[in-house]
Tab-separated table of C-alpha atoms and ligand atoms in Angstrom:
chain	number	residue	atom	x	y	z
A	70	MET	CA	0.997	1.135	21.164
A	71	THR	CA	-1.283	-1.708	20.679
A	72	THR	CA	0.380	-5.023	20.607
A	73	ILE	CA	-0.695	-6.863	17.454
A	74	HIS	CA	1.100	-9.948	16.222
A	75	ALA	CA	-1.162	-11.013	13.427
A	76	ILE	CA	-3.693	-9.692	10.825
A	77	ARG	CA	-6.359	-11.934	9.347
A	78	SER	CA	-8.747	-11.375	6.483
A	79	LYS	CA	-10.895	-13.082	3.998
A	80	ARG	CA	-8.800	-11.491	1.257
A	81	VAL	CA	-5.014	-11.475	1.752
A	82	VAL	CA	-3.011	-10.701	-1.430
A	83	THR	CA	-0.080	-13.051	-1.436
A	84	PRO	CA	2.320	-13.774	-4.327
A	85	GLU	CA	0.341	-16.965	-4.934
A	86	GLY	CA	-3.007	-15.249	-5.102
A	87	VAL	CA	-5.824	-13.821	-2.966
A	88	ARG	CA	-6.985	-16.016	-0.096
A	89	ALA	CA	-8.364	-16.089	3.398
A	90	ALA	CA	-5.452	-16.216	5.684
A	91	THR	CA	-3.755	-15.003	8.931
A	92	VAL	CA	-0.457	-13.080	8.531
A	93	GLN	CA	1.743	-13.535	11.628
A	94	PHE	CA	4.769	-11.410	12.399
A	95	ARG	CA	7.456	-11.088	14.945
A	96	ASN	CA	9.843	-8.121	15.431
A	97	GLY	CA	8.253	-6.448	12.392
A	98	VAL	CA	8.923	-9.306	9.980
A	99	ILE	CA	6.362	-11.734	8.581
A	100	GLU	CA	7.039	-15.214	10.040
A	101	ALA	CA	4.049	-17.182	8.969
A	102	ILE	CA	1.011	-17.180	6.815
A	103	THR	CA	-1.632	-19.607	8.192
A	104	GLY	CA	-5.307	-20.420	7.740
A	105	TYR	CA	-7.970	-17.861	8.406
A	106	ASN	CA	-9.237	-19.664	11.542
A	107	ASP	CA	-5.826	-20.265	13.008
A	108	SER	CA	-6.237	-18.752	16.448
A	109	SER	CA	-2.731	-19.192	17.817
A	110	SER	CA	-2.352	-15.405	18.031
A	111	GLY	CA	-5.635	-15.043	19.883
A	112	LYS	CA	-6.446	-11.558	21.129
A	113	HIS	CA	-3.350	-10.066	19.411
A	114	THR	CA	-4.954	-10.597	16.081
A	115	PHE	CA	-6.313	-7.640	14.067
A	116	ASP	CA	-9.380	-8.925	12.214
A	117	ALA	CA	-9.784	-7.155	8.868
A	118	GLY	CA	-12.917	-9.132	7.987
A	119	GLU	CA	-13.621	-8.814	4.291
A	120	SER	CA	-11.228	-5.868	3.768
A	121	VAL	CA	-8.133	-6.491	1.579
A	122	VAL	CA	-4.845	-7.045	3.304
A	123	MET	CA	-1.898	-6.328	0.936
A	124	PRO	CA	1.688	-5.106	1.003
A	125	GLY	CA	1.988	-1.351	1.608
A	126	LEU	CA	2.479	0.652	-1.478
A	127	VAL	CA	5.963	1.809	-2.570
A	128	ASP	CA	6.069	5.165	-4.159
A	129	THR	CA	9.435	5.966	-5.753
A	130	HIS	CA	8.495	9.384	-7.096
A	131	VAL	CA	7.708	11.879	-4.391
A	132	HIS	CA	8.985	15.478	-3.967
A	133	ILE	CA	9.082	16.392	-0.283
A	134	ASN	CA	10.939	19.704	-0.594
A	135	GLU	CA	12.338	19.789	2.989
A	136	PRO	CA	14.676	21.467	3.990
A	137	GLY	CA	14.558	24.699	2.037
A	138	ARG	CA	11.057	24.677	0.678
A	139	THR	CA	9.240	23.103	3.615
A	140	ASP	CA	6.406	25.574	3.098
A	141	TRP	CA	5.690	23.601	-0.148
A	142	GLU	CA	5.678	20.197	1.521
A	143	GLY	CA	7.663	18.662	4.389
A	144	PHE	CA	8.499	15.210	5.823
A	145	GLU	CA	5.832	15.309	8.484
A	146	THR	CA	2.827	16.211	6.221
A	147	ALA	CA	3.991	14.118	3.166
A	148	THR	CA	4.523	10.997	5.206
A	149	ARG	CA	1.068	11.437	6.913
A	150	ALA	CA	-0.467	11.600	3.503
A	151	ALA	CA	1.496	8.480	2.572
A	152	ALA	CA	0.300	6.533	5.626
A	153	ALA	CA	-3.284	7.619	5.025
A	154	GLY	CA	-2.956	6.560	1.461
A	155	GLY	CA	-1.543	3.049	2.237
A	156	VAL	CA	2.057	4.032	1.127
A	157	THR	CA	4.556	2.467	3.497
A	158	THR	CA	7.699	3.257	1.716
A	159	LEU	CA	8.597	6.254	-0.411
A	160	ILE	CA	11.714	7.481	-2.103
A	161	ASP	CA	12.187	11.307	-2.194
A	162	MET	CA	13.339	12.996	-5.368
A	163	PRO	CA	16.617	14.980	-5.235
A	164	LEU	CA	15.111	18.323	-6.258
A	165	ASN	CA	12.887	21.086	-4.807
A	166	SER	CA	14.628	20.864	-1.320
A	167	ILE	CA	17.536	23.145	-0.790
A	168	PRO	CA	20.204	21.799	-0.915
A	169	ALA	CA	19.294	19.495	-3.793
A	170	THR	CA	20.511	16.014	-3.164
A	171	THR	CA	23.562	16.178	-5.555
A	172	THR	CA	26.297	15.586	-3.003
A	173	ALA	CA	26.882	13.144	-0.113
A	174	VAL	CA	26.917	16.093	2.273
A	175	ALA	CA	23.464	17.196	0.940
A	176	LEU	CA	22.163	13.658	1.573
A	177	GLU	CA	23.219	13.939	5.213
A	178	THR	CA	21.416	17.313	5.389
A	179	LYS	CA	18.242	15.689	4.102
A	180	CYS	CA	18.556	12.784	6.523
A	181	THR	CA	18.982	15.197	9.410
A	182	ALA	CA	15.910	17.216	8.293
A	183	ALA	CA	13.847	13.986	8.084
A	184	ARG	CA	14.813	12.443	11.363
A	185	GLU	CA	11.888	11.700	13.719
A	186	LYS	CA	9.326	13.274	11.320
A	187	CYS	CA	8.522	10.311	9.066
A	188	TRP	CA	5.417	8.284	9.501
A	189	VAL	CA	6.534	5.811	6.857
A	190	ASN	CA	9.853	4.584	5.572
A	191	VAL	CA	11.750	7.154	3.463
A	192	GLY	CA	14.737	6.731	1.130
A	193	PHE	CA	16.480	9.235	-1.225
A	194	TRP	CA	17.447	9.400	-4.837
A	195	GLY	CA	20.596	11.346	-5.621
A	196	GLY	CA	20.745	13.824	-8.515
A	197	VAL	CA	22.891	14.017	-11.746
A	198	VAL	CA	23.502	17.644	-12.595
A	199	PRO	CA	26.134	19.266	-14.856
A	200	GLY	CA	29.517	18.865	-13.136
A	201	ASN	CA	28.733	16.419	-10.381
A	202	ALA	CA	29.926	13.177	-12.033
A	203	GLY	CA	32.735	13.069	-9.471
A	204	GLU	CA	30.188	13.034	-6.560
A	205	LEU	CA	28.098	10.161	-7.723
A	206	ARG	CA	30.086	7.312	-6.213
A	207	ALA	CA	30.226	8.936	-2.796
A	208	LEU	CA	26.467	9.694	-2.919
A	209	HIS	CA	25.747	6.171	-3.807
A	210	GLN	CA	27.994	4.819	-1.029
A	211	ALA	CA	26.236	7.148	1.445
A	212	GLY	CA	22.956	5.303	0.680
A	213	ALA	CA	21.325	7.024	-2.324
A	214	PHE	CA	19.169	4.440	-4.095
A	215	GLY	CA	20.020	5.671	-7.543
A	216	PHE	CA	19.988	8.921	-9.506
A	217	LYS	CA	17.585	11.343	-11.197
A	218	CYS	CA	18.248	13.832	-13.946
A	219	PHE	CA	16.279	16.279	-16.139
A	220	LEU	CA	16.867	16.801	-19.847
A	221	VAL	CA	14.801	20.078	-19.778
A	222	PRO	CA	14.870	22.839	-17.131
A	223	SER	CA	13.501	21.341	-13.905
A	224	GLY	CA	11.625	24.361	-12.579
A	225	VAL	CA	14.153	25.203	-9.805
A	226	PRO	CA	17.566	26.965	-10.436
A	227	GLU	CA	19.647	24.754	-8.073
A	228	PHE	CA	18.895	21.540	-10.142
A	229	ALA	CA	20.125	22.223	-13.607
A	230	HIS	CA	19.305	19.940	-16.535
A	231	VAL	CA	21.935	17.858	-18.291
A	232	ASN	CA	22.846	17.422	-21.923
A	233	GLN	CA	24.307	14.422	-23.665
A	234	ASP	CA	27.874	15.402	-22.644
A	235	ASP	CA	26.948	15.556	-19.022
A	236	LEU	CA	25.332	12.122	-19.338
A	237	ARG	CA	28.440	10.683	-21.029
A	238	ALA	CA	30.423	11.937	-18.045
A	239	ALA	CA	28.038	10.321	-15.509
A	240	LEU	CA	26.970	7.108	-17.159
A	241	PRO	CA	30.210	5.092	-16.890
A	242	THR	CA	30.075	5.575	-13.031
A	243	LEU	CA	26.407	4.679	-12.810
A	244	ALA	CA	26.904	1.516	-15.001
A	245	ALA	CA	29.855	0.528	-12.808
A	246	LEU	CA	27.748	0.983	-9.679
A	247	ASP	CA	24.732	-0.682	-11.358
A	248	ALA	CA	22.757	2.261	-10.193
A	249	PRO	CA	19.512	3.271	-12.070
A	250	LEU	CA	19.347	6.659	-13.744
A	251	LEU	CA	15.809	8.027	-13.552
A	252	VAL	CA	15.200	10.476	-16.420
A	253	HIS	CA	12.706	13.230	-16.991
A	254	ALA	CA	12.501	12.512	-20.694
A	255	GLU	CA	11.625	15.597	-22.632
A	256	LEU	CA	14.051	17.516	-24.841
A	257	PRO	CA	14.095	21.325	-24.961
A	258	GLY	CA	14.292	21.715	-28.811
A	259	PRO	CA	10.750	20.514	-29.696
A	260	ILE	CA	9.270	22.414	-26.692
A	261	GLU	CA	10.899	25.764	-27.698
A	262	GLU	CA	9.837	25.292	-31.249
A	263	ALA	CA	6.240	24.561	-30.243
A	264	THR	CA	6.229	27.421	-27.730
A	265	ARG	CA	7.320	29.991	-30.327
A	266	LYS	CA	4.337	29.166	-32.494
A	267	LEU	CA	1.992	29.679	-29.543
A	268	ALA	CA	3.063	33.298	-28.779
A	269	LYS	CA	-0.423	34.627	-29.585
A	270	SER	CA	-2.407	31.801	-27.950
A	271	ASP	CA	-4.282	32.134	-24.698
A	272	PRO	CA	-1.961	31.014	-21.807
A	273	ALA	CA	-5.043	30.149	-19.654
A	274	LYS	CA	-6.265	27.582	-22.119
A	275	TYR	CA	-5.270	24.025	-21.306
A	276	ARG	CA	-4.841	23.314	-24.999
A	277	THR	CA	-2.084	25.926	-25.219
A	278	TRP	CA	-0.102	24.241	-22.466
A	279	LEU	CA	-0.656	20.898	-24.025
A	280	LEU	CA	0.454	21.993	-27.484
A	281	SER	CA	3.628	23.534	-25.925
A	282	ARG	CA	4.854	20.156	-24.673
A	283	PRO	CA	4.478	17.935	-27.894
A	284	PRO	CA	4.882	14.158	-27.706
A	285	GLY	CA	7.898	14.562	-29.914
A	286	ALA	CA	9.782	16.163	-27.124
A	287	GLU	CA	9.265	12.920	-25.111
A	288	THR	CA	9.995	10.492	-27.951
A	289	LYS	CA	13.201	12.158	-28.932
A	290	ALA	CA	14.361	12.054	-25.352
A	291	VAL	CA	13.395	8.397	-24.938
A	292	GLU	CA	15.251	7.533	-28.141
A	293	MET	CA	18.356	9.335	-26.828
A	294	MET	CA	18.198	7.467	-23.496
A	295	ILE	CA	17.702	4.102	-25.216
A	296	ARG	CA	20.859	4.767	-27.248
A	297	LEU	CA	22.844	5.751	-24.184
A	298	ALA	CA	21.610	2.857	-22.106
A	299	ARG	CA	22.674	0.548	-24.896
A	300	GLU	CA	26.058	2.135	-25.386
A	301	PHE	CA	26.972	2.252	-21.648
A	302	LYS	CA	25.091	-0.890	-20.615
A	303	ALA	CA	23.463	1.330	-17.972
A	304	ARG	CA	20.098	1.016	-16.230
A	305	VAL	CA	17.704	3.722	-17.343
A	306	HIS	CA	14.330	4.411	-16.051
A	307	ILE	CA	11.922	6.767	-17.714
A	308	VAL	CA	9.838	8.667	-15.202
A	309	HIS	CA	6.298	9.775	-15.879
A	310	VAL	CA	5.782	8.431	-19.456
A	311	SER	CA	2.873	10.544	-20.818
A	312	SER	CA	2.664	9.794	-24.510
A	313	GLU	CA	1.532	6.619	-26.309
A	314	LEU	CA	4.205	7.451	-28.971
A	315	SER	CA	6.844	6.522	-26.435
A	316	LEU	CA	5.449	2.989	-25.941
A	317	PRO	CA	6.681	1.230	-29.058
A	318	LEU	CA	10.165	2.634	-28.473
A	319	ILE	CA	10.238	1.274	-24.941
A	320	ARG	CA	8.772	-2.061	-26.053
A	321	ARG	CA	11.294	-2.541	-28.752
A	322	ALA	CA	14.289	-1.557	-26.479
A	323	LYS	CA	13.114	-4.023	-23.852
A	324	ARG	CA	12.894	-6.811	-26.338
A	325	GLU	CA	16.382	-6.032	-27.575
A	326	GLY	CA	17.708	-6.380	-24.072
A	327	VAL	CA	18.316	-2.715	-23.320
A	328	ARG	CA	18.196	-2.188	-19.544
A	329	ILE	CA	15.220	0.155	-19.592
A	330	THR	CA	12.098	0.428	-17.372
A	331	ALA	CA	9.293	2.942	-17.354
A	332	GLU	CA	6.591	4.380	-14.987
A	333	THR	CA	3.500	6.519	-15.467
A	334	CYS	CA	1.441	8.389	-12.861
A	335	PRO	CA	-2.181	8.271	-11.719
A	336	HIS	CA	-3.018	11.677	-13.373
A	337	TYR	CA	-2.124	10.378	-16.866
A	338	LEU	CA	-4.389	7.376	-16.296
A	339	PHE	CA	-7.215	9.126	-14.439
A	340	PHE	CA	-7.727	12.394	-16.291
A	341	ALA	CA	-7.919	13.432	-19.972
A	342	SER	CA	-7.082	16.751	-21.521
A	343	GLY	CA	-10.591	17.154	-23.089
A	344	THR	CA	-12.225	17.721	-19.726
A	345	ILE	CA	-9.662	20.254	-18.256
A	346	ARG	CA	-11.181	23.719	-18.220
A	347	SER	CA	-9.424	26.967	-18.846
A	348	GLY	CA	-7.418	28.387	-15.833
A	349	ARG	CA	-7.484	25.001	-13.949
A	350	THR	CA	-3.778	25.054	-13.272
A	351	GLU	CA	-4.027	22.372	-10.558
A	352	PHE	CA	-3.943	20.028	-13.565
A	353	LYS	CA	-0.633	21.389	-14.750
A	354	CYS	CA	2.284	18.970	-14.884
A	355	ALA	CA	5.133	18.283	-17.309
A	356	PRO	CA	4.847	16.364	-19.476
A	357	PRO	CA	1.179	17.227	-19.663
A	358	ILE	CA	-1.967	15.103	-19.296
A	359	ARG	CA	-2.957	14.099	-22.889
A	360	ASP	CA	-6.165	13.016	-24.462
A	361	LEU	CA	-8.448	10.083	-23.576
A	362	GLN	CA	-7.218	7.902	-26.462
A	363	ASN	CA	-3.690	8.336	-25.260
A	364	SER	CA	-4.685	7.423	-21.722
A	365	LYS	CA	-6.263	4.192	-22.899
A	366	LYS	CA	-2.928	3.248	-24.563
A	367	LEU	CA	-1.101	3.841	-21.331
A	368	TRP	CA	-3.519	1.423	-19.602
A	369	THR	CA	-2.880	-1.186	-22.225
A	370	ALA	CA	0.829	-0.647	-21.946
A	371	LEU	CA	0.688	-1.375	-18.244
A	372	GLY	CA	-1.135	-4.575	-18.880
A	373	LYS	CA	1.622	-5.637	-21.234
A	374	ASP	CA	4.487	-4.635	-18.982
A	375	ILE	CA	5.748	-2.006	-21.431
A	376	ILE	CA	5.121	0.418	-18.566
A	377	ASP	CA	6.349	-1.284	-15.424
A	378	PHE	CA	4.576	0.623	-12.659
A	379	VAL	CA	2.619	3.611	-11.358
A	380	VAL	CA	3.891	6.203	-8.923
A	381	SER	CA	2.550	9.571	-7.790
A	382	ASP	CA	5.071	12.261	-8.801
A	383	HIS	CA	3.532	14.098	-5.848
A	384	SER	CA	4.884	17.552	-6.406
A	385	PRO	CA	2.986	20.204	-4.437
A	386	SER	CA	3.582	23.963	-4.111
A	387	PRO	CA	1.880	26.783	-2.146
A	388	PRO	CA	-1.469	27.529	-3.818
A	389	ALA	CA	-0.339	31.020	-4.751
A	390	MET	CA	2.328	29.568	-7.042
A	391	LYS	CA	-0.419	27.817	-9.034
A	392	CYS	CA	-1.485	31.355	-10.253
A	393	LEU	CA	-5.204	30.550	-9.956
A	394	ASP	CA	-5.988	34.280	-10.213
A	395	THR	CA	-4.803	34.545	-13.736
A	396	GLY	CA	-5.049	30.856	-14.652
A	397	ASP	CA	-1.867	31.182	-16.605
A	398	PHE	CA	-0.516	27.671	-17.296
A	399	PHE	CA	2.900	28.968	-18.274
A	400	ARG	CA	3.524	30.911	-14.996
A	401	ALA	CA	1.939	28.302	-12.735
A	402	TRP	CA	4.068	25.746	-10.876
A	403	GLY	CA	3.840	22.372	-12.603
A	404	GLY	CA	3.186	19.473	-10.271
A	405	ILE	CA	0.216	17.472	-8.976
A	406	SER	CA	-0.501	16.477	-5.361
A	407	SER	CA	-1.718	12.988	-5.103
A	408	LEU	CA	0.338	10.953	-2.563
A	409	GLN	CA	-2.656	10.058	-0.525
A	410	LEU	CA	-4.982	9.327	-3.497
A	411	GLY	CA	-2.972	7.051	-5.804
A	412	LEU	CA	-4.489	3.824	-4.549
A	413	PRO	CA	-8.162	4.759	-4.920
A	414	ALA	CA	-7.505	6.734	-8.180
A	415	ILE	CA	-5.861	3.844	-9.883
A	416	TRP	CA	-8.223	1.293	-8.400
A	417	SER	CA	-11.328	3.136	-9.465
A	418	LYS	CA	-10.143	3.078	-13.059
A	419	MET	CA	-8.498	-0.334	-13.203
A	420	SER	CA	-11.327	-2.273	-11.589
A	421	THR	CA	-13.566	-1.401	-14.641
A	422	ARG	CA	-10.756	-2.776	-16.946
A	423	ASN	CA	-10.577	-6.381	-15.784
A	424	TYR	CA	-7.325	-5.747	-13.848
A	425	SER	CA	-7.020	-7.383	-10.535
A	426	LEU	CA	-5.537	-6.875	-7.103
A	427	LYS	CA	-2.522	-8.811	-8.275
A	428	HIS	CA	-1.903	-6.135	-10.971
A	429	LEU	CA	-2.356	-3.487	-8.309
A	430	VAL	CA	0.355	-4.980	-6.110
A	431	ARG	CA	2.706	-5.356	-9.073
A	432	TRP	CA	2.115	-1.716	-10.288
A	433	MET	CA	2.109	0.092	-7.030
A	434	SER	CA	4.206	-1.995	-4.723
A	435	SER	CA	6.596	-4.695	-6.057
A	436	GLY	CA	7.344	-2.835	-9.295
A	437	PRO	CA	8.579	0.325	-7.789
A	438	ALA	CA	10.334	-1.674	-4.988
A	439	ARG	CA	12.370	-3.484	-7.626
A	440	LEU	CA	13.573	-0.206	-9.141
A	441	ALA	CA	14.935	0.849	-5.756
A	442	GLY	CA	16.375	-2.599	-4.950
A	443	LEU	CA	13.904	-3.117	-2.107
A	444	GLU	CA	12.129	-6.179	-3.456
A	445	LYS	CA	13.777	-8.672	-1.136
A	446	HIS	CA	12.349	-7.154	2.047
A	447	LYS	CA	9.344	-5.069	0.946
A	448	SER	CA	6.282	-5.345	-1.255
A	449	ALA	CA	5.060	-8.888	-0.620
A	450	ILE	CA	3.009	-10.718	1.987
A	451	ALA	CA	5.444	-13.490	2.263
A	452	ILE	CA	7.662	-15.033	4.987
A	453	GLY	CA	10.794	-12.990	5.742
A	454	TYR	CA	9.302	-9.788	4.336
A	455	ASP	CA	8.756	-6.575	6.451
A	456	ALA	CA	5.158	-6.423	7.837
A	457	ASP	CA	4.485	-3.167	5.998
A	458	ILE	CA	0.813	-3.638	5.204
A	459	VAL	CA	-2.253	-1.752	4.069
A	460	VAL	CA	-5.715	-2.828	4.958
A	461	TRP	CA	-8.469	-1.267	2.756
A	462	ASN	CA	-11.934	-1.664	1.467
A	463	PRO	CA	-11.987	-1.708	-2.388
A	464	GLU	CA	-15.747	-1.517	-2.778
A	465	LYS	CA	-16.409	1.476	-0.664
A	466	PRO	CA	-16.991	4.790	-2.533
A	467	PHE	CA	-16.065	8.231	-1.349
A	468	THR	CA	-15.672	11.819	-2.687
A	469	VAL	CA	-12.353	13.596	-2.300
A	470	ARG	CA	-12.691	16.623	0.114
A	471	PRO	CA	-9.857	18.925	0.925
A	472	LYS	CA	-10.268	18.376	4.682
A	473	MET	CA	-9.444	14.674	4.480
A	474	LEU	CA	-6.193	15.371	2.838
A	475	GLN	CA	-2.944	15.241	4.853
A	476	HIS	CA	-0.734	17.004	2.294
A	477	ARG	CA	0.353	20.417	3.432
A	478	HIS	CA	-1.646	22.130	0.694
A	479	LYS	CA	-4.994	20.746	-0.260
A	480	LEU	CA	-5.107	21.884	-3.891
A	481	THR	CA	-5.282	18.888	-6.149
A	482	PRO	CA	-7.226	18.034	-9.256
A	483	TYR	CA	-8.786	15.117	-7.416
A	484	VAL	CA	-10.957	17.398	-5.213
A	485	ASN	CA	-14.669	16.490	-5.625
A	486	GLN	CA	-13.761	13.318	-7.640
A	487	PRO	CA	-15.770	10.358	-6.727
A	488	LEU	CA	-13.410	7.374	-6.027
A	489	ARG	CA	-13.644	3.866	-4.845
A	490	GLY	CA	-11.390	2.278	-2.233
A	491	ILE	CA	-10.845	3.408	1.351
A	492	VAL	CA	-7.683	2.824	3.332
A	493	GLU	CA	-8.713	1.615	6.788
A	494	ALA	CA	-5.426	0.824	8.495
A	495	THR	CA	-1.675	1.052	7.726
A	496	PHE	CA	0.943	-1.131	9.497
A	497	LEU	CA	4.619	-0.413	9.561
A	498	ARG	CA	6.823	-3.327	10.575
A	499	GLY	CA	3.776	-4.814	12.291
A	500	GLU	CA	2.712	-1.803	14.201
A	501	MET	CA	-0.489	-0.051	13.310
A	502	ILE	CA	0.356	3.547	12.533
A	503	TYR	CA	-2.882	4.726	10.904
A	504	ASP	CA	-6.453	3.730	11.764
A	505	ARG	CA	-9.387	5.228	9.865
A	506	GLY	CA	-8.202	8.845	9.939
A	507	ARG	CA	-6.172	8.645	13.239
A	508	PHE	CA	-2.446	8.487	13.431
A	509	LEU	CA	-1.168	6.297	16.316
A	510	GLY	CA	1.989	6.829	18.375
A	511	ALA	CA	4.868	8.788	17.089
A	512	PRO	CA	6.442	8.835	13.584
A	513	SER	CA	8.283	5.547	13.333
A	514	GLY	CA	9.341	5.352	9.677
A	515	THR	CA	12.859	4.138	8.948
A	516	LEU	CA	15.238	6.396	7.075
A	517	LEU	CA	16.340	3.893	4.418
A	518	ARG	CA	19.831	3.748	2.890
A	519	ARG	CA	20.666	1.566	-0.073
A	520	GLY	CA	22.067	-1.799	0.967
A	521	GLU	CA	20.735	-1.633	4.590
A	522	ARG	CA	17.594	-3.244	5.802
B	279	ZN	ZN1	8.804	14.509	-10.359
């Protein structure tokens, strides 16, 4: 592998701002940030020119599905997509693989399956399901970064959703461990009620799907989680916030000192329901993509730190499971593939909104790193941090084509979308692993465990 000890660029994004600089590292860790013309590294310097050098993205919401459903997505393909998208660390969700990561033994099974396949760093969330409260401590000790639960059916039978009693059994342990609980916040009641009224509606119309998952399902779930976070003094994180109606609830809870954080995903910020045509089930996710006005409110909430960050919720399936033949939104698998495209998708929209590279790093690197407790070693170009770095050109446009995607399945709503921002190179602990479409060397990602560097 090429020996590089420094990267220099006219635009290095540091915590103090964007400046021309040389980033020097040793043994994979940043040891100095010097002037652009500092030539002490000589020929071992990678010259990024005008391209942006910034911390690699951290994506804390990825469904890899291996082992058990590797034909949906696996460690090799998902982490290639990550590297090509400038993501240097991802945390895998506990469901869609078999076994689900709901016991310490299952975590070991996942780690064994992932070994020597990961192009980027990979860690794991554990799962809270009915009846596994007694497992949580061991799972946490084994290295799970925190826990995920569903309040509605998850889509797979081996990862059951929890009710308030199950949460009451789990939360004292999670609070004692100071582990975050990531919550899919939709309640079944409002969804069942809405769906009953839609019995005669066309299941291939996007609007039917949208109406079946009303904002009230989300706001009632968020309200419940705020109550529980307050009562148990627990850390609660709302995944994929989709509705503007959740925003005032989260804002108020934060102001009142409730330990709550929130994320949203590129598809809620990039697309809007009004343009999704009938039968286009590659747009299906839950909660659903809502209208343009709603999307604008999510952008504003990001700017005000009501929503803390943006992660992919990359959740692919084999194309046949998307039921494109019938276009039935209710039978199709829900989940959007976007791990490789988050950076250009978000950048394309945010750069027209007066948001800057500083926001981008906060939303897509340091924010998610903090949720996982990785913020002391990852997500900054600063001395003592891991040299996990992305080099990219924010001005360069491109159109998404299936053949450029590294995901196992190329079906994604971003196909044919014009975007801006091309990832040129990705570095993992100072080693270049990706160079304009080529992967270098062998997979060298670390399997991360909570509390270890
Ligand atoms: Zn998810």
